Amino acid sequence: MEEAITDLLLGASGLTALVGQRITWATRPQAHALPAVVLHKIDGAPVYSDEGESGLFSARIQIDAWATTYAAARAVSREIMAVLSGYGPDSPATGIEFQGVFAEAEQDSFEEATGGVRLYRVRGDFIIWSAT
């Protein structure tokens, strides 16, 4: 699933126009230019029915849009939302069968970097249902 989400984001020309190939999982390399996107799998598990595993998997993915200005972080976040929110079985093939991608929450924040530079982050949480 992680590779398919990365491929979806890298295939979005509006997003890559802003961040290039700077889409990573779990960490943003220290020298990475901004804006950039960092994804985190918060949780995930198979979905069960009375007969056992149903063949579905549910995961919560946090996607952070980082930039040196709030406007830039917000622009990256909007592109992520345009790609993922509502993505489902009728969307273009990705090699994994997504049953649905749903925006769950959004939060803005910033942190002080070296030299007093502010780094802005727009965090989005998505619930992703996929076939296992």
Tab-separated table of N, CA, C and O in Angstrom:
chain	number	residue	atom	x	y	z
A	1	MET	N	0.806	-1.190	0.000
A	1	MET	CA	0.000	0.000	0.000
A	1	MET	C	0.856	1.265	0.000
A	1	MET	O	0.537	2.227	-0.677
A	2	GLU	N	1.953	1.260	0.775
A	2	GLU	CA	2.783	2.449	0.875
A	2	GLU	C	3.338	2.871	-0.493
A	2	GLU	O	3.336	4.057	-0.835
A	3	GLU	N	3.786	1.876	-1.258
A	3	GLU	CA	4.335	2.183	-2.583
A	3	GLU	C	3.260	2.752	-3.500
A	3	GLU	O	3.518	3.666	-4.287
A	4	ALA	N	2.042	2.215	-3.414
A	4	ALA	CA	0.949	2.690	-4.265
A	4	ALA	C	0.570	4.130	-3.919
A	4	ALA	O	0.308	4.942	-4.823
A	5	ILE	N	0.549	4.475	-2.635
A	5	ILE	CA	0.251	5.854	-2.238
A	5	ILE	C	1.350	6.785	-2.751
A	5	ILE	O	1.072	7.864	-3.296
A	6	THR	N	2.598	6.376	-2.587
A	6	THR	CA	3.716	7.187	-3.093
A	6	THR	C	3.589	7.375	-4.596
A	6	THR	O	3.748	8.493	-5.100
A	7	ASP	N	3.304	6.307	-5.324
A	7	ASP	CA	3.153	6.400	-6.780
A	7	ASP	C	2.016	7.338	-7.174
A	7	ASP	O	2.136	8.103	-8.130
A	8	LEU	N	0.898	7.269	-6.431
A	8	LEU	CA	-0.219	8.180	-6.708
A	8	LEU	C	0.223	9.635	-6.574
A	8	LEU	O	-0.069	10.473	-7.427
A	9	LEU	N	0.925	9.926	-5.485
A	9	LEU	CA	1.351	11.303	-5.241
A	9	LEU	C	2.403	11.752	-6.255
A	9	LEU	O	2.340	12.870	-6.778
A	10	LEU	N	3.353	10.879	-6.565
A	10	LEU	CA	4.383	11.234	-7.546
A	10	LEU	C	3.809	11.375	-8.956
A	10	LEU	O	4.391	12.059	-9.795
A	11	GLY	N	2.672	10.745	-9.206
A	11	GLY	CA	2.028	10.847	-10.511
A	11	GLY	C	1.143	12.073	-10.667
A	11	GLY	O	0.575	12.289	-11.733
A	12	ALA	N	1.036	12.879	-9.621
A	12	ALA	CA	0.184	14.072	-9.656
A	12	ALA	C	1.027	15.277	-10.053
A	12	ALA	O	1.835	15.774	-9.260
A	13	SER	N	0.853	15.744	-11.279
A	13	SER	CA	1.701	16.818	-11.801
A	13	SER	C	1.585	18.113	-10.997
A	13	SER	O	2.577	18.826	-10.830
A	14	GLY	N	0.386	18.406	-10.478
A	14	GLY	CA	0.236	19.610	-9.663
A	14	GLY	C	1.062	19.546	-8.389
A	14	GLY	O	1.642	20.545	-7.954
A	15	LEU	N	1.125	18.362	-7.786
A	15	LEU	CA	1.902	18.180	-6.558
A	15	LEU	C	3.397	18.188	-6.855
A	15	LEU	O	4.165	18.874	-6.185
A	16	THR	N	3.816	17.439	-7.875
A	16	THR	CA	5.245	17.378	-8.168
A	16	THR	C	5.780	18.713	-8.692
A	16	THR	O	6.965	18.984	-8.560
A	17	ALA	N	4.908	19.561	-9.234
A	17	ALA	CA	5.347	20.901	-9.620
A	17	ALA	C	5.776	21.698	-8.382
A	17	ALA	O	6.638	22.579	-8.473
A	18	LEU	N	5.200	21.359	-7.238
A	18	LEU	CA	5.526	22.070	-5.994
A	18	LEU	C	6.663	21.406	-5.216
A	18	LEU	O	7.507	22.102	-4.646
A	19	VAL	N	6.675	20.061	-5.152
A	19	VAL	CA	7.643	19.366	-4.298
A	19	VAL	C	8.653	18.522	-5.056
A	19	VAL	O	9.559	17.954	-4.430
A	20	GLY	N	8.524	18.412	-6.362
A	20	GLY	CA	9.422	17.539	-7.111
A	20	GLY	C	9.248	16.102	-6.652
A	20	GLY	O	8.131	15.619	-6.500
A	21	GLN	N	10.353	15.421	-6.392
A	21	GLN	CA	10.338	14.027	-5.931
A	21	GLN	C	10.445	13.930	-4.413
A	21	GLN	O	10.633	12.841	-3.873
A	22	ARG	N	10.327	15.045	-3.700
A	22	ARG	CA	10.533	15.075	-2.248
A	22	ARG	C	9.295	14.578	-1.501
A	22	ARG	O	8.614	15.313	-0.789
A	23	ILE	N	9.009	13.282	-1.677
A	23	ILE	CA	7.907	12.604	-1.001
A	23	ILE	C	8.508	11.369	-0.348
A	23	ILE	O	9.002	10.474	-1.038
A	24	THR	N	8.526	11.355	0.996
A	24	THR	CA	9.193	10.277	1.724
A	24	THR	C	8.286	9.725	2.812
A	24	THR	O	7.307	10.356	3.212
A	25	TRP	N	8.646	8.553	3.303
A	25	TRP	CA	7.935	7.925	4.418
A	25	TRP	C	8.764	8.056	5.688
A	25	TRP	O	9.986	7.864	5.664
A	26	ALA	N	8.103	8.382	6.785
A	26	ALA	CA	8.620	8.356	8.154
A	26	ALA	C	9.565	9.502	8.521
A	26	ALA	O	9.556	9.930	9.658
A	27	THR	N	10.356	9.999	7.609
A	27	THR	CA	11.300	11.052	7.958
A	27	THR	C	11.590	11.947	6.760
A	27	THR	O	11.506	11.511	5.618
A	28	ARG	N	11.908	13.189	7.042
A	28	ARG	CA	12.346	14.115	6.005
A	28	ARG	C	13.846	14.295	6.181
A	28	ARG	O	14.285	14.759	7.232
A	29	PRO	N	14.635	13.897	5.182
A	29	PRO	CA	16.090	14.053	5.327
A	29	PRO	C	16.453	15.491	5.691
A	29	PRO	O	15.856	16.443	5.189
A	30	GLN	N	17.429	15.633	6.581
A	30	GLN	CA	17.797	16.933	7.136
A	30	GLN	C	18.093	17.976	6.065
A	30	GLN	O	17.686	19.119	6.180
A	31	ALA	N	18.795	17.614	5.022
A	31	ALA	CA	19.184	18.584	3.991
A	31	ALA	C	18.151	18.696	2.872
A	31	ALA	O	18.388	19.379	1.881
A	32	HIS	N	17.015	18.021	3.017
A	32	HIS	CA	15.970	18.050	1.995
A	32	HIS	C	15.460	19.468	1.796
A	32	HIS	O	15.135	20.158	2.758
A	33	ALA	N	15.359	19.873	0.545
A	33	ALA	CA	14.781	21.180	0.239
A	33	ALA	C	13.289	21.161	0.558
A	33	ALA	O	12.680	20.103	0.678
A	34	LEU	N	12.726	22.327	0.696
A	34	LEU	CA	11.290	22.465	0.937
A	34	LEU	C	10.671	23.239	-0.207
A	34	LEU	O	11.351	24.038	-0.836
A	35	PRO	N	9.402	23.031	-0.491
A	35	PRO	CA	8.457	22.181	0.224
A	35	PRO	C	8.708	20.697	-0.011
A	35	PRO	O	9.339	20.305	-0.988
A	36	ALA	N	8.171	19.900	0.911
A	36	ALA	CA	8.325	18.456	0.854
A	36	ALA	C	7.108	17.804	1.522
A	36	ALA	O	6.361	18.457	2.244
A	37	VAL	N	6.961	16.508	1.271
A	37	VAL	CA	5.855	15.732	1.830
A	37	VAL	C	6.444	14.550	2.595
A	37	VAL	O	7.342	13.872	2.088
A	38	VAL	N	5.937	14.335	3.811
A	38	VAL	CA	6.353	13.190	4.617
A	38	VAL	C	5.098	12.426	5.031
A	38	VAL	O	4.146	13.017	5.544
A	39	LEU	N	5.107	11.115	4.794
A	39	LEU	CA	3.971	10.253	5.111
A	39	LEU	C	4.319	9.362	6.302
A	39	LEU	O	5.466	8.934	6.442
A	40	HIS	N	3.305	9.086	7.134
A	40	HIS	CA	3.468	8.211	8.291
A	40	HIS	C	2.271	7.278	8.355
A	40	HIS	O	1.127	7.734	8.288
A	41	LYS	N	2.541	5.992	8.500
A	41	LYS	CA	1.446	5.044	8.744
A	41	LYS	C	1.210	5.046	10.247
A	41	LYS	O	2.053	4.601	11.027
A	42	ILE	N	0.072	5.574	10.658
A	42	ILE	CA	-0.248	5.682	12.078
A	42	ILE	C	-0.733	4.347	12.623
A	42	ILE	O	-0.329	3.918	13.697
A	43	ASP	N	-1.615	3.704	11.904
A	43	ASP	CA	-2.063	2.376	12.290
A	43	ASP	C	-2.692	1.693	11.090
A	43	ASP	O	-2.932	2.310	10.062
A	44	GLY	N	-2.920	0.411	11.228
A	44	GLY	CA	-3.563	-0.352	10.160
A	44	GLY	C	-3.742	-1.791	10.586
A	44	GLY	O	-2.971	-2.307	11.391
A	45	ALA	N	-4.788	-2.404	10.058
A	45	ALA	CA	-5.069	-3.797	10.412
A	45	ALA	C	-6.030	-4.391	9.400
A	45	ALA	O	-6.802	-3.664	8.759
A	46	PRO	N	-6.024	-5.716	9.279
A	46	PRO	CA	-7.030	-6.368	8.443
A	46	PRO	C	-8.417	-6.149	9.037
A	46	PRO	O	-8.567	-5.961	10.247
A	47	VAL	N	-9.414	-6.166	8.174
A	47	VAL	CA	-10.807	-6.062	8.614
A	47	VAL	C	-11.348	-7.488	8.722
A	47	VAL	O	-11.152	-8.300	7.820
A	48	TYR	N	-12.034	-7.786	9.824
A	48	TYR	CA	-12.528	-9.134	10.081
A	48	TYR	C	-14.040	-9.200	9.981
A	48	TYR	O	-14.743	-8.233	10.252
A	49	SER	N	-14.522	-10.368	9.606
A	49	SER	CA	-15.949	-10.684	9.645
A	49	SER	C	-16.089	-11.969	10.464
A	49	SER	O	-15.099	-12.479	11.000
A	50	ASP	N	-17.284	-12.496	10.534
A	50	ASP	CA	-17.500	-13.743	11.293
A	50	ASP	C	-16.668	-14.899	10.740
A	50	ASP	O	-16.336	-15.826	11.462
A	51	GLU	N	-16.327	-14.819	9.459
A	51	GLU	CA	-15.571	-15.896	8.820
A	51	GLU	C	-14.059	-15.675	8.900
A	51	GLU	O	-13.287	-16.439	8.342
A	52	GLY	N	-13.602	-14.615	9.535
A	52	GLY	CA	-12.168	-14.324	9.615
A	52	GLY	C	-11.825	-13.076	8.825
A	52	GLY	O	-12.649	-12.179	8.660
A	53	GLU	N	-10.595	-13.030	8.312
A	53	GLU	CA	-10.175	-11.867	7.539
A	53	GLU	C	-11.045	-11.712	6.302
A	53	GLU	O	-11.297	-12.671	5.591
A	54	SER	N	-11.484	-10.487	6.043
A	54	SER	CA	-12.421	-10.232	4.949
A	54	SER	C	-11.730	-9.969	3.611
A	54	SER	O	-12.389	-9.902	2.589
A	55	GLY	N	-10.412	-9.797	3.626
A	55	GLY	CA	-9.710	-9.421	2.406
A	55	GLY	C	-9.553	-7.910	2.283
A	55	GLY	O	-8.985	-7.417	1.316
A	56	LEU	N	-10.062	-7.163	3.251
A	56	LEU	CA	-9.906	-5.709	3.283
A	56	LEU	C	-8.898	-5.319	4.350
A	56	LEU	O	-8.712	-6.034	5.344
A	57	PHE	N	-8.278	-4.188	4.147
A	57	PHE	CA	-7.309	-3.643	5.095
A	57	PHE	C	-7.654	-2.176	5.302
A	57	PHE	O	-7.963	-1.459	4.344
A	58	SER	N	-7.617	-1.716	6.536
A	58	SER	CA	-7.892	-0.321	6.859
A	58	SER	C	-6.648	0.282	7.504
A	58	SER	O	-6.047	-0.338	8.389
A	59	ALA	N	-6.261	1.461	7.056
A	59	ALA	CA	-5.077	2.132	7.604
A	59	ALA	C	-5.337	3.620	7.753
A	59	ALA	O	-6.099	4.211	6.989
A	60	ARG	N	-4.704	4.211	8.762
A	60	ARG	CA	-4.689	5.669	8.929
A	60	ARG	C	-3.291	6.134	8.521
A	60	ARG	O	-2.294	5.685	9.070
A	61	ILE	N	-3.263	7.045	7.543
A	61	ILE	CA	-2.007	7.606	7.056
A	61	ILE	C	-1.997	9.101	7.363
A	61	ILE	O	-2.956	9.807	7.048
A	62	GLN	N	-0.935	9.554	7.993
A	62	GLN	CA	-0.741	10.986	8.224
A	62	GLN	C	0.178	11.506	7.133
A	62	GLN	O	1.221	10.910	6.859
A	63	ILE	N	-0.221	12.592	6.489
A	63	ILE	CA	0.593	13.178	5.427
A	63	ILE	C	0.892	14.619	5.799
A	63	ILE	O	-0.018	15.436	5.946
A	64	ASP	N	2.183	14.921	5.964
A	64	ASP	CA	2.630	16.249	6.350
A	64	ASP	C	3.166	16.995	5.139
A	64	ASP	O	4.052	16.492	4.439
A	65	ALA	N	2.624	18.183	4.910
A	65	ALA	CA	3.141	19.090	3.875
A	65	ALA	C	4.003	20.119	4.590
A	65	ALA	O	3.502	20.895	5.410
A	66	TRP	N	5.299	20.137	4.308
A	66	TRP	CA	6.255	21.042	4.946
A	66	TRP	C	6.689	22.126	3.964
A	66	TRP	O	6.921	21.848	2.790
A	67	ALA	N	6.833	23.343	4.459
A	67	ALA	CA	7.318	24.446	3.619
A	67	ALA	C	7.853	25.564	4.510
A	67	ALA	O	7.652	25.550	5.729
A	68	THR	N	8.493	26.531	3.895
A	68	THR	CA	9.037	27.666	4.646
A	68	THR	C	8.029	28.793	4.813
A	68	THR	O	8.300	29.751	5.530
A	69	THR	N	6.869	28.681	4.158
A	69	THR	CA	5.780	29.634	4.377
A	69	THR	C	4.492	28.857	4.566
A	69	THR	O	4.339	27.735	4.046
A	70	TYR	N	3.572	29.462	5.293
A	70	TYR	CA	2.274	28.814	5.492
A	70	TYR	C	1.554	28.644	4.157
A	70	TYR	O	0.961	27.596	3.894
A	71	ALA	N	1.616	29.660	3.301
A	71	ALA	CA	0.926	29.593	2.007
A	71	ALA	C	1.442	28.426	1.173
A	71	ALA	O	0.659	27.724	0.525
A	72	ALA	N	2.741	28.202	1.190
A	72	ALA	CA	3.311	27.098	0.414
A	72	ALA	C	2.895	25.747	1.000
A	72	ALA	O	2.563	24.820	0.250
A	73	ALA	N	2.909	25.624	2.326
A	73	ALA	CA	2.475	24.369	2.955
A	73	ALA	C	1.007	24.100	2.649
A	73	ALA	O	0.613	22.971	2.347
A	74	ARG	N	0.194	25.133	2.685
A	74	ARG	CA	-1.236	24.999	2.385
A	74	ARG	C	-1.439	24.592	0.920
A	74	ARG	O	-2.279	23.750	0.609
A	75	ALA	N	-0.661	25.166	0.003
A	75	ALA	CA	-0.780	24.819	-1.421
A	75	ALA	C	-0.444	23.343	-1.652
A	75	ALA	O	-1.137	22.650	-2.401
A	76	VAL	N	0.599	22.856	-1.000
A	76	VAL	CA	0.966	21.442	-1.117
A	76	VAL	C	-0.142	20.568	-0.549
A	76	VAL	O	-0.544	19.574	-1.152
A	77	SER	N	-0.679	20.953	0.603
A	77	SER	CA	-1.761	20.197	1.219
A	77	SER	C	-2.985	20.124	0.309
A	77	SER	O	-3.629	19.070	0.205
A	78	ARG	N	-3.308	21.222	-0.348
A	78	ARG	CA	-4.463	21.223	-1.263
A	78	ARG	C	-4.246	20.247	-2.420
A	78	ARG	O	-5.185	19.577	-2.864
A	79	GLU	N	-3.028	20.172	-2.922
A	79	GLU	CA	-2.737	19.234	-4.013
A	79	GLU	C	-2.859	17.790	-3.533
A	79	GLU	O	-3.385	16.938	-4.246
A	80	ILE	N	-2.382	17.510	-2.324
A	80	ILE	CA	-2.514	16.165	-1.757
A	80	ILE	C	-3.993	15.808	-1.636
A	80	ILE	O	-4.419	14.715	-2.013
A	81	MET	N	-4.772	16.742	-1.108
A	81	MET	CA	-6.210	16.522	-0.941
A	81	MET	C	-6.875	16.243	-2.296
A	81	MET	O	-7.712	15.347	-2.411
A	82	ALA	N	-6.483	16.995	-3.326
A	82	ALA	CA	-7.073	16.822	-4.660
A	82	ALA	C	-6.781	15.426	-5.212
A	82	ALA	O	-7.607	14.844	-5.920
A	83	VAL	N	-5.631	14.879	-4.887
A	83	VAL	CA	-5.255	13.548	-5.380
A	83	VAL	C	-5.966	12.445	-4.597
A	83	VAL	O	-6.515	11.513	-5.180
A	84	LEU	N	-5.964	12.548	-3.268
A	84	LEU	CA	-6.371	11.411	-2.442
A	84	LEU	C	-7.819	11.417	-1.974
A	84	LEU	O	-8.429	10.354	-1.866
A	85	SER	N	-8.362	12.557	-1.641
A	85	SER	CA	-9.691	12.589	-1.035
A	85	SER	C	-10.737	12.035	-2.005
A	85	SER	O	-10.914	12.536	-3.112
A	86	GLY	N	-11.391	10.977	-1.590
A	86	GLY	CA	-12.417	10.351	-2.421
A	86	GLY	C	-11.885	9.354	-3.428
A	86	GLY	O	-12.657	8.780	-4.197
A	87	TYR	N	-10.579	9.122	-3.441
A	87	TYR	CA	-10.012	8.147	-4.365
A	87	TYR	C	-10.616	6.783	-4.066
A	87	TYR	O	-10.783	6.412	-2.916
A	88	GLY	N	-10.975	6.029	-5.089
A	88	GLY	CA	-11.612	4.741	-4.846
A	88	GLY	C	-11.542	3.801	-6.018
A	88	GLY	O	-10.761	4.000	-6.941
A	89	PRO	N	-12.388	2.784	-6.002
A	89	PRO	CA	-12.314	1.712	-6.996
A	89	PRO	C	-12.490	2.177	-8.441
A	89	PRO	O	-12.010	1.531	-9.353
A	90	ASP	N	-13.170	3.287	-8.658
A	90	ASP	CA	-13.367	3.772	-10.025
A	90	ASP	C	-12.250	4.694	-10.489
A	90	ASP	O	-12.285	5.216	-11.593
A	91	SER	N	-11.243	4.899	-9.635
A	91	SER	CA	-10.112	5.757	-9.975
A	91	SER	C	-9.111	4.965	-10.815
A	91	SER	O	-9.180	3.742	-10.887
A	92	PRO	N	-8.152	5.653	-11.451
A	92	PRO	CA	-7.168	4.956	-12.288
A	92	PRO	C	-6.413	3.862	-11.524
A	92	PRO	O	-6.183	3.978	-10.324
A	93	ALA	N	-6.013	2.824	-12.231
A	93	ALA	CA	-5.328	1.686	-11.613
A	93	ALA	C	-3.977	2.090	-11.043
A	93	ALA	O	-3.273	2.912	-11.609
A	94	THR	N	-3.616	1.492	-9.896
A	94	THR	CA	-2.341	1.776	-9.250
A	94	THR	C	-1.579	0.516	-8.903
A	94	THR	O	-0.518	0.590	-8.321
A	95	GLY	N	-2.117	-0.643	-9.202
A	95	GLY	CA	-1.469	-1.887	-8.821
A	95	GLY	C	-1.988	-2.415	-7.490
A	95	GLY	O	-1.682	-3.524	-7.096
A	96	ILE	N	-2.748	-1.621	-6.785
A	96	ILE	CA	-3.401	-2.062	-5.555
A	96	ILE	C	-4.843	-1.604	-5.638
A	96	ILE	O	-5.131	-0.544	-6.196
A	97	GLU	N	-5.744	-2.410	-5.132
A	97	GLU	CA	-7.157	-2.074	-5.245
A	97	GLU	C	-7.602	-1.250	-4.040
A	97	GLU	O	-7.843	-1.774	-2.956
A	98	PHE	N	-7.675	0.062	-4.231
A	98	PHE	CA	-8.161	0.942	-3.174
A	98	PHE	C	-9.684	0.932	-3.191
A	98	PHE	O	-10.305	1.184	-4.213
A	99	GLN	N	-10.282	0.650	-2.052
A	99	GLN	CA	-11.735	0.682	-1.928
A	99	GLN	C	-12.222	2.090	-1.619
A	99	GLN	O	-13.351	2.434	-1.911
A	100	GLY	N	-11.366	2.877	-1.008
A	100	GLY	CA	-11.718	4.259	-0.699
A	100	GLY	C	-10.625	4.938	0.096
A	100	GLY	O	-9.947	4.299	0.899
A	101	VAL	N	-10.448	6.235	-0.153
A	101	VAL	CA	-9.515	7.064	0.603
A	101	VAL	C	-10.316	8.261	1.093
A	101	VAL	O	-10.925	8.973	0.294
A	102	PHE	N	-10.313	8.460	2.404
A	102	PHE	CA	-11.168	9.472	3.002
A	102	PHE	C	-10.369	10.411	3.894
A	102	PHE	O	-9.646	9.948	4.785
A	103	ALA	N	-10.485	11.712	3.643
A	103	ALA	CA	-9.846	12.702	4.511
A	103	ALA	C	-10.527	12.652	5.863
A	103	ALA	O	-11.750	12.673	5.955
A	104	GLU	N	-9.749	12.567	6.920
A	104	GLU	CA	-10.293	12.399	8.267
A	104	GLU	C	-10.094	13.641	9.135
A	104	GLU	O	-10.955	14.003	9.912
A	105	ALA	N	-8.926	14.293	9.025
A	105	ALA	CA	-8.627	15.445	9.881
A	105	ALA	C	-7.518	16.266	9.233
A	105	ALA	O	-6.789	15.777	8.373
A	106	GLU	N	-7.412	17.515	9.689
A	106	GLU	CA	-6.369	18.400	9.182
A	106	GLU	C	-5.930	19.323	10.314
A	106	GLU	O	-6.749	19.738	11.145
A	107	GLN	N	-4.636	19.634	10.354
A	107	GLN	CA	-4.110	20.485	11.418
A	107	GLN	C	-2.938	21.293	10.874
A	107	GLN	O	-2.126	20.778	10.112
A	108	ASP	N	-2.851	22.559	11.284
A	108	ASP	CA	-1.743	23.433	10.916
A	108	ASP	C	-0.813	23.595	12.116
A	108	ASP	O	-1.276	23.659	13.260
A	109	SER	N	0.495	23.685	11.846
A	109	SER	CA	1.449	23.944	12.917
A	109	SER	C	2.736	24.507	12.313
A	109	SER	O	2.880	24.588	11.093
A	110	PHE	N	3.644	24.899	13.177
A	110	PHE	CA	4.964	25.334	12.738
A	110	PHE	C	5.967	24.973	13.815
A	110	PHE	O	5.606	24.665	14.953
A	111	GLU	N	7.225	24.988	13.446
A	111	GLU	CA	8.287	24.802	14.426
A	111	GLU	C	9.448	25.716	14.060
A	111	GLU	O	9.602	26.101	12.898
A	112	GLU	N	10.205	26.057	15.066
A	112	GLU	CA	11.378	26.894	14.862
A	112	GLU	C	12.540	26.002	14.437
A	112	GLU	O	12.861	25.030	15.110
A	113	ALA	N	13.168	26.356	13.335
A	113	ALA	CA	14.337	25.622	12.863
A	113	ALA	C	15.592	26.400	13.260
A	113	ALA	O	15.515	27.474	13.858
A	114	THR	N	16.733	25.903	12.912
A	114	THR	CA	17.992	26.561	13.199
A	114	THR	C	17.998	27.979	12.644
A	114	THR	O	17.521	28.212	11.535
A	115	GLY	N	18.497	28.906	13.411
A	115	GLY	CA	18.593	30.287	12.961
A	115	GLY	C	17.279	31.045	13.040
A	115	GLY	O	17.139	32.103	12.435
A	116	GLY	N	16.298	30.507	13.764
A	116	GLY	CA	15.029	31.197	13.918
A	116	GLY	C	14.094	31.091	12.728
A	116	GLY	O	13.065	31.752	12.683
A	117	VAL	N	14.438	30.253	11.759
A	117	VAL	CA	13.586	30.057	10.592
A	117	VAL	C	12.376	29.225	11.007
A	117	VAL	O	12.512	28.227	11.712
A	118	ARG	N	11.203	29.639	10.577
A	118	ARG	CA	9.995	28.863	10.861
A	118	ARG	C	9.724	27.890	9.718
A	118	ARG	O	9.827	28.257	8.544
A	119	LEU	N	9.377	26.676	10.093
A	119	LEU	CA	8.941	25.675	9.131
A	119	LEU	C	7.466	25.422	9.397
A	119	LEU	O	7.063	25.154	10.532
A	120	TYR	N	6.662	25.524	8.357
A	120	TYR	CA	5.221	25.362	8.475
A	120	TYR	C	4.818	23.973	8.015
A	120	TYR	O	5.389	23.430	7.068
A	121	ARG	N	3.817	23.421	8.716
A	121	ARG	CA	3.342	22.081	8.387
A	121	ARG	C	1.820	22.094	8.363
A	121	ARG	O	1.165	22.617	9.262
A	122	VAL	N	1.270	21.492	7.318
A	122	VAL	CA	-0.159	21.198	7.277
A	122	VAL	C	-0.262	19.683	7.261
A	122	VAL	O	0.243	19.030	6.344
A	123	ARG	N	-0.857	19.149	8.316
A	123	ARG	CA	-0.970	17.708	8.473
A	123	ARG	C	-2.366	17.267	8.101
A	123	ARG	O	-3.357	17.854	8.534
A	124	GLY	N	-2.438	16.229	7.286
A	124	GLY	CA	-3.719	15.631	6.945
A	124	GLY	C	-3.726	14.165	7.315
A	124	GLY	O	-2.738	13.471	7.096
A	125	ASP	N	-4.813	13.712	7.917
A	125	ASP	CA	-4.986	12.297	8.217
A	125	ASP	C	-5.992	11.710	7.234
A	125	ASP	O	-7.049	12.317	6.992
A	126	PHE	N	-5.654	10.565	6.676
A	126	PHE	CA	-6.510	9.884	5.709
A	126	PHE	C	-6.759	8.463	6.172
A	126	PHE	O	-5.854	7.792	6.649
A	127	ILE	N	-7.994	8.020	6.009
A	127	ILE	CA	-8.343	6.610	6.251
A	127	ILE	C	-8.375	5.948	4.871
A	127	ILE	O	-9.047	6.429	3.949
A	128	ILE	N	-7.621	4.865	4.753
A	128	ILE	CA	-7.488	4.176	3.464
A	128	ILE	C	-7.971	2.736	3.610
A	128	ILE	O	-7.508	2.004	4.483
A	129	TRP	N	-8.915	2.381	2.753
A	129	TRP	CA	-9.424	1.015	2.681
A	129	TRP	C	-8.888	0.397	1.397
A	129	TRP	O	-9.025	0.983	0.317
A	130	SER	N	-8.267	-0.765	1.526
A	130	SER	CA	-7.723	-1.428	0.341
A	130	SER	C	-7.947	-2.923	0.433
A	130	SER	O	-8.157	-3.468	1.516
A	131	ALA	N	-7.891	-3.566	-0.715
A	131	ALA	CA	-7.949	-5.027	-0.763
A	131	ALA	C	-6.563	-5.539	-0.442
A	131	ALA	O	-5.563	-4.971	-0.868
A	132	THR	N	-6.499	-6.592	0.355
A	132	THR	CA	-5.188	-7.128	0.733
A	132	THR	C	-4.701	-8.142	-0.257
A	132	THR	O	-5.420	-8.620	-1.091
